[in-house]
């Protein structure tokens, strides 16, 4: 079977979809399923080749991951401003307790946040990682979050561990 090119599908390729199955073939012929923290480096250095099965749409064809940068951006291994809306810099944030928070002393509280640095939050996981690094914030990424826009401002509703807020 001749693998298709994932690069040809561009950013439409479902790099992070749960149904995408990765197969890594190392240069000694070892086949492993799934990816780990070292997959990108091994594939980039030529120690292995990375393939993926995209079930469904293309009758489960085999793809070769021939655009490793796209793979790495999709997985957050290298920063992707276009995908995340976030610059790789120290964000200028303003926040206050949400007026809808009914338990302001709970371990997680709802806040309203604005970014003064022209970033937009398109990917909460990336923003949470940056804020953990920059300010020690512990932003919940499993639950819901929201955004509302008006009068040139975008306000985000996030849940953050109260004691991590500084
Ligand atoms: Zn920013």
PDB file of C-alpha atoms and ligand atoms in Angstrom:
ATOM      1  CA  UNK A   1       0.000   0.000   0.000  1.00  0.00           C
ATOM      2  CA  UNK A   2       1.338   3.369  -1.025  1.00  0.00           C
ATOM      3  CA  UNK A   3       0.856   5.911   1.781  1.00  0.00           C
ATOM      4  CA  UNK A   4      -0.750   9.232   1.020  1.00  0.00           C
ATOM      5  CA  UNK A   5       0.878  12.502   1.992  1.00  0.00           C
ATOM      6  CA  UNK A   6      -0.344  14.142   5.209  1.00  0.00           C
ATOM      7  CA  UNK A   7       1.369  17.345   4.106  1.00  0.00           C
ATOM      8  CA  UNK A   8      -0.922  17.450   1.071  1.00  0.00           C
ATOM      9  CA  UNK A   9      -3.888  17.648   3.440  1.00  0.00           C
ATOM     10  CA  UNK A  10      -2.288  20.657   5.158  1.00  0.00           C
ATOM     11  CA  UNK A  11      -3.798  21.732   8.472  1.00  0.00           C
ATOM     12  CA  UNK A  12      -6.937  19.739   7.624  1.00  0.00           C
ATOM     13  CA  UNK A  13      -5.111  16.572   8.538  1.00  0.00           C
ATOM     14  CA  UNK A  14      -6.557  15.421  11.908  1.00  0.00           C
ATOM     15  CA  UNK A  15      -3.232  15.311  13.729  1.00  0.00           C
ATOM     16  CA  UNK A  16      -4.795  15.395  17.188  1.00  0.00           C
ATOM     17  CA  UNK A  17      -7.991  13.482  16.508  1.00  0.00           C
ATOM     18  CA  UNK A  18      -8.612  10.577  18.835  1.00  0.00           C
ATOM     19  CA  UNK A  19      -9.358   8.334  15.874  1.00  0.00           C
ATOM     20  CA  UNK A  20      -6.019   8.994  14.196  1.00  0.00           C
ATOM     21  CA  UNK A  21      -3.724   6.052  14.859  1.00  0.00           C
ATOM     22  CA  UNK A  22       0.002   6.679  14.661  1.00  0.00           C
ATOM     23  CA  UNK A  23       2.510   4.064  13.643  1.00  0.00           C
ATOM     24  CA  UNK A  24       6.204   4.703  14.095  1.00  0.00           C
ATOM     25  CA  UNK A  25       8.709   2.580  12.221  1.00  0.00           C
ATOM     26  CA  UNK A  26      12.246   2.921  13.451  1.00  0.00           C
ATOM     27  CA  UNK A  27      15.208   2.487  11.146  1.00  0.00           C
ATOM     28  CA  UNK A  28      15.881  -0.978  12.585  1.00  0.00           C
ATOM     29  CA  UNK A  29      12.385  -2.014  11.529  1.00  0.00           C
ATOM     30  CA  UNK A  30      10.735  -1.904  14.934  1.00  0.00           C
ATOM     31  CA  UNK A  31       7.085  -0.969  14.656  1.00  0.00           C
ATOM     32  CA  UNK A  32       5.369   0.823  17.506  1.00  0.00           C
ATOM     33  CA  UNK A  33       1.872   2.191  17.800  1.00  0.00           C
ATOM     34  CA  UNK A  34       1.049   5.607  19.165  1.00  0.00           C
ATOM     35  CA  UNK A  35       3.388   8.475  19.862  1.00  0.00           C
ATOM     36  CA  UNK A  36       5.398   9.628  22.843  1.00  0.00           C
ATOM     37  CA  UNK A  37       7.422  12.653  23.839  1.00  0.00           C
ATOM     38  CA  UNK A  38      10.361  11.546  21.692  1.00  0.00           C
ATOM     39  CA  UNK A  39       8.470  10.742  18.503  1.00  0.00           C
ATOM     40  CA  UNK A  40       8.935  14.151  16.900  1.00  0.00           C
ATOM     41  CA  UNK A  41      12.695  14.233  17.512  1.00  0.00           C
ATOM     42  CA  UNK A  42      13.218  10.671  16.301  1.00  0.00           C
ATOM     43  CA  UNK A  43      11.237  11.304  13.126  1.00  0.00           C
ATOM     44  CA  UNK A  44      12.932  14.645  12.552  1.00  0.00           C
ATOM     45  CA  UNK A  45      16.390  13.173  12.934  1.00  0.00           C
ATOM     46  CA  UNK A  46      15.540  10.292  10.596  1.00  0.00           C
ATOM     47  CA  UNK A  47      15.770   7.607  13.293  1.00  0.00           C
ATOM     48  CA  UNK A  48      12.202   6.649  12.497  1.00  0.00           C
ATOM     49  CA  UNK A  49       9.405   7.308  10.064  1.00  0.00           C
ATOM     50  CA  UNK A  50       5.952   8.269  11.231  1.00  0.00           C
ATOM     51  CA  UNK A  51       2.726   7.120   9.636  1.00  0.00           C
ATOM     52  CA  UNK A  52      -0.904   7.583  10.562  1.00  0.00           C
ATOM     53  CA  UNK A  53      -4.157   5.893   9.750  1.00  0.00           C
ATOM     54  CA  UNK A  54      -7.010   8.297   9.259  1.00  0.00           C
ATOM     55  CA  UNK A  55     -10.116   6.154   9.550  1.00  0.00           C
ATOM     56  CA  UNK A  56     -13.327   6.906   7.761  1.00  0.00           C
ATOM     57  CA  UNK A  57     -13.044   9.741   5.292  1.00  0.00           C
ATOM     58  CA  UNK A  58     -10.417   8.134   3.146  1.00  0.00           C
ATOM     59  CA  UNK A  59     -11.440   4.510   3.716  1.00  0.00           C
ATOM     60  CA  UNK A  60      -8.756   4.232   6.402  1.00  0.00           C
ATOM     61  CA  UNK A  61      -5.848   5.024   4.159  1.00  0.00           C
ATOM     62  CA  UNK A  62      -2.341   5.105   5.435  1.00  0.00           C
ATOM     63  CA  UNK A  63      -0.641   8.473   5.507  1.00  0.00           C
ATOM     64  CA  UNK A  64       2.991   9.325   5.906  1.00  0.00           C
ATOM     65  CA  UNK A  65       3.583  12.238   8.261  1.00  0.00           C
ATOM     66  CA  UNK A  66       5.828  14.146   5.887  1.00  0.00           C
ATOM     67  CA  UNK A  67       5.259  17.600   7.410  1.00  0.00           C
ATOM     68  CA  UNK A  68       6.684  17.126  10.881  1.00  0.00           C
ATOM     69  CA  UNK A  69       6.430  20.834  11.689  1.00  0.00           C
ATOM     70  CA  UNK A  70       2.688  20.704  11.134  1.00  0.00           C
ATOM     71  CA  UNK A  71       2.542  17.624  13.353  1.00  0.00           C
ATOM     72  CA  UNK A  72       4.535  19.432  16.057  1.00  0.00           C
ATOM     73  CA  UNK A  73       2.432  22.587  15.891  1.00  0.00           C
ATOM     74  CA  UNK A  74      -0.778  20.560  16.159  1.00  0.00           C
ATOM     75  CA  UNK A  75       0.575  18.805  19.262  1.00  0.00           C
ATOM     76  CA  UNK A  76       1.938  21.985  20.824  1.00  0.00           C
ATOM     77  CA  UNK A  77       5.533  20.731  20.564  1.00  0.00           C
ATOM     78  CA  UNK A  78       6.469  23.889  18.706  1.00  0.00           C
ATOM     79  CA  UNK A  79       4.541  27.071  19.280  1.00  0.00           C
ATOM     80  CA  UNK A  80       1.936  27.936  16.662  1.00  0.00           C
ATOM     81  CA  UNK A  81       0.664  31.487  16.826  1.00  0.00           C
ATOM     82  CA  UNK A  82      -1.867  31.025  14.016  1.00  0.00           C
ATOM     83  CA  UNK A  83      -3.482  27.995  15.606  1.00  0.00           C
ATOM     84  CA  UNK A  84      -3.456  29.171  19.227  1.00  0.00           C
ATOM     85  CA  UNK A  85      -3.988  32.924  18.729  1.00  0.00           C
ATOM     86  CA  UNK A  86      -1.244  33.371  21.302  1.00  0.00           C
ATOM     87  CA  UNK A  87       2.087  35.051  20.978  1.00  0.00           C
ATOM     88  CA  UNK A  88       5.018  33.348  22.636  1.00  0.00           C
ATOM     89  CA  UNK A  89       5.564  36.182  25.123  1.00  0.00           C
ATOM     90  CA  UNK A  90       4.602  37.432  28.569  1.00  0.00           C
ATOM     91  CA  UNK A  91       0.871  38.148  28.304  1.00  0.00           C
ATOM     92  CA  UNK A  92      -0.592  41.341  29.701  1.00  0.00           C
ATOM     93  CA  UNK A  93      -3.647  40.155  31.575  1.00  0.00           C
ATOM     94  CA  UNK A  94      -6.328  41.925  33.568  1.00  0.00           C
ATOM     95  CA  UNK A  95      -8.727  39.835  35.568  1.00  0.00           C
ATOM     96  CA  UNK A  96     -11.428  40.058  38.178  1.00  0.00           C
ATOM     97  CA  UNK A  97     -13.695  37.666  39.979  1.00  0.00           C
ATOM     98  CA  UNK A  98     -16.705  36.817  37.853  1.00  0.00           C
ATOM     99  CA  UNK A  99     -19.871  38.554  39.091  1.00  0.00           C
ATOM    100  CA  UNK A 100     -21.610  35.199  38.582  1.00  0.00           C
ATOM    101  CA  UNK A 101     -19.322  33.298  40.941  1.00  0.00           C
ATOM    102  CA  UNK A 102     -21.480  32.054  43.798  1.00  0.00           C
ATOM    103  CA  UNK A 103     -18.638  30.425  45.762  1.00  0.00           C
ATOM    104  CA  UNK A 104     -15.795  32.946  45.785  1.00  0.00           C
ATOM    105  CA  UNK A 105     -13.989  30.928  48.465  1.00  0.00           C
ATOM    106  CA  UNK A 106     -14.094  27.640  46.567  1.00  0.00           C
ATOM    107  CA  UNK A 107     -10.911  25.967  45.453  1.00  0.00           C
ATOM    108  CA  UNK A 108     -11.655  26.886  41.825  1.00  0.00           C
ATOM    109  CA  UNK A 109     -13.269  30.212  41.033  1.00  0.00           C
ATOM    110  CA  UNK A 110     -14.604  31.799  37.851  1.00  0.00           C
ATOM    111  CA  UNK A 111     -12.801  34.866  36.656  1.00  0.00           C
ATOM    112  CA  UNK A 112     -13.255  37.304  33.813  1.00  0.00           C
ATOM    113  CA  UNK A 113     -10.043  37.967  31.989  1.00  0.00           C
ATOM    114  CA  UNK A 114      -8.962  40.386  29.307  1.00  0.00           C
ATOM    115  CA  UNK A 115      -5.753  40.368  27.330  1.00  0.00           C
ATOM    116  CA  UNK A 116      -4.157  43.751  26.722  1.00  0.00           C
ATOM    117  CA  UNK A 117      -1.504  42.251  24.461  1.00  0.00           C
ATOM    118  CA  UNK A 118      -3.580  41.634  21.309  1.00  0.00           C
ATOM    119  CA  UNK A 119      -3.507  37.879  21.765  1.00  0.00           C
ATOM    120  CA  UNK A 120      -6.661  35.830  21.495  1.00  0.00           C
ATOM    121  CA  UNK A 121      -7.201  32.526  23.215  1.00  0.00           C
ATOM    122  CA  UNK A 122      -7.976  29.929  20.565  1.00  0.00           C
ATOM    123  CA  UNK A 123      -6.417  27.069  22.468  1.00  0.00           C
ATOM    124  CA  UNK A 124      -7.022  26.998  26.205  1.00  0.00           C
ATOM    125  CA  UNK A 125      -4.432  24.302  26.897  1.00  0.00           C
ATOM    126  CA  UNK A 126      -1.691  26.423  25.375  1.00  0.00           C
ATOM    127  CA  UNK A 127      -2.815  29.513  27.294  1.00  0.00           C
ATOM    128  CA  UNK A 128      -3.022  27.525  30.529  1.00  0.00           C
ATOM    129  CA  UNK A 129       0.507  26.243  29.998  1.00  0.00           C
ATOM    130  CA  UNK A 130       1.830  29.731  29.347  1.00  0.00           C
ATOM    131  CA  UNK A 131       0.103  31.196  32.401  1.00  0.00           C
ATOM    132  CA  UNK A 132       1.343  28.374  34.610  1.00  0.00           C
ATOM    133  CA  UNK A 133       4.846  29.161  33.473  1.00  0.00           C
ATOM    134  CA  UNK A 134       4.512  32.967  33.663  1.00  0.00           C
ATOM    135  CA  UNK A 135       2.450  33.441  36.821  1.00  0.00           C
ATOM    136  CA  UNK A 136       1.915  30.050  38.398  1.00  0.00           C
ATOM    137  CA  UNK A 137      -1.776  30.080  37.553  1.00  0.00           C
ATOM    138  CA  UNK A 138      -3.585  26.775  37.562  1.00  0.00           C
ATOM    139  CA  UNK A 139      -6.313  27.174  34.934  1.00  0.00           C
ATOM    140  CA  UNK A 140      -8.868  24.376  34.595  1.00  0.00           C
ATOM    141  CA  UNK A 141      -8.730  22.996  31.071  1.00  0.00           C
ATOM    142  CA  UNK A 142     -11.215  20.160  31.371  1.00  0.00           C
ATOM    143  CA  UNK A 143     -14.360  22.177  31.989  1.00  0.00           C
ATOM    144  CA  UNK A 144     -16.106  24.864  30.045  1.00  0.00           C
ATOM    145  CA  UNK A 145     -14.769  28.284  29.270  1.00  0.00           C
ATOM    146  CA  UNK A 146     -16.197  31.095  27.294  1.00  0.00           C
ATOM    147  CA  UNK A 147     -15.590  34.328  25.541  1.00  0.00           C
ATOM    148  CA  UNK A 148     -17.701  37.335  24.813  1.00  0.00           C
ATOM    149  CA  UNK A 149     -16.810  40.261  22.614  1.00  0.00           C
ATOM    150  CA  UNK A 150     -18.076  43.777  22.400  1.00  0.00           C
ATOM    151  CA  UNK A 151     -16.839  47.344  22.028  1.00  0.00           C
ATOM    152  CA  UNK A 152     -13.426  46.203  20.946  1.00  0.00           C
ATOM    153  CA  UNK A 153     -12.912  44.043  24.027  1.00  0.00           C
ATOM    154  CA  UNK A 154     -12.896  40.299  24.350  1.00  0.00           C
ATOM    155  CA  UNK A 155     -13.596  38.939  27.801  1.00  0.00           C
ATOM    156  CA  UNK A 156     -12.816  35.335  28.661  1.00  0.00           C
ATOM    157  CA  UNK A 157     -14.524  33.364  31.397  1.00  0.00           C
ATOM    158  CA  UNK A 158     -12.140  30.865  32.932  1.00  0.00           C
ATOM    159  CA  UNK A 159     -11.938  28.734  36.032  1.00  0.00           C
ATOM    160  CA  UNK A 160      -8.725  29.024  37.969  1.00  0.00           C
ATOM    161  CA  UNK A 161      -7.509  27.480  41.224  1.00  0.00           C
ATOM    162  CA  UNK A 162      -8.048  30.379  43.629  1.00  0.00           C
ATOM    163  CA  UNK A 163      -4.778  30.011  45.529  1.00  0.00           C
ATOM    164  CA  UNK A 164      -2.740  30.057  42.344  1.00  0.00           C
ATOM    165  CA  UNK A 165      -4.055  33.492  41.318  1.00  0.00           C
ATOM    166  CA  UNK A 166      -1.546  36.279  41.796  1.00  0.00           C
TER     167      UNK A 166
HETATM  168 ZN1  LIG B   1      -0.140  37.915  24.690  1.00  0.00          ZN
END
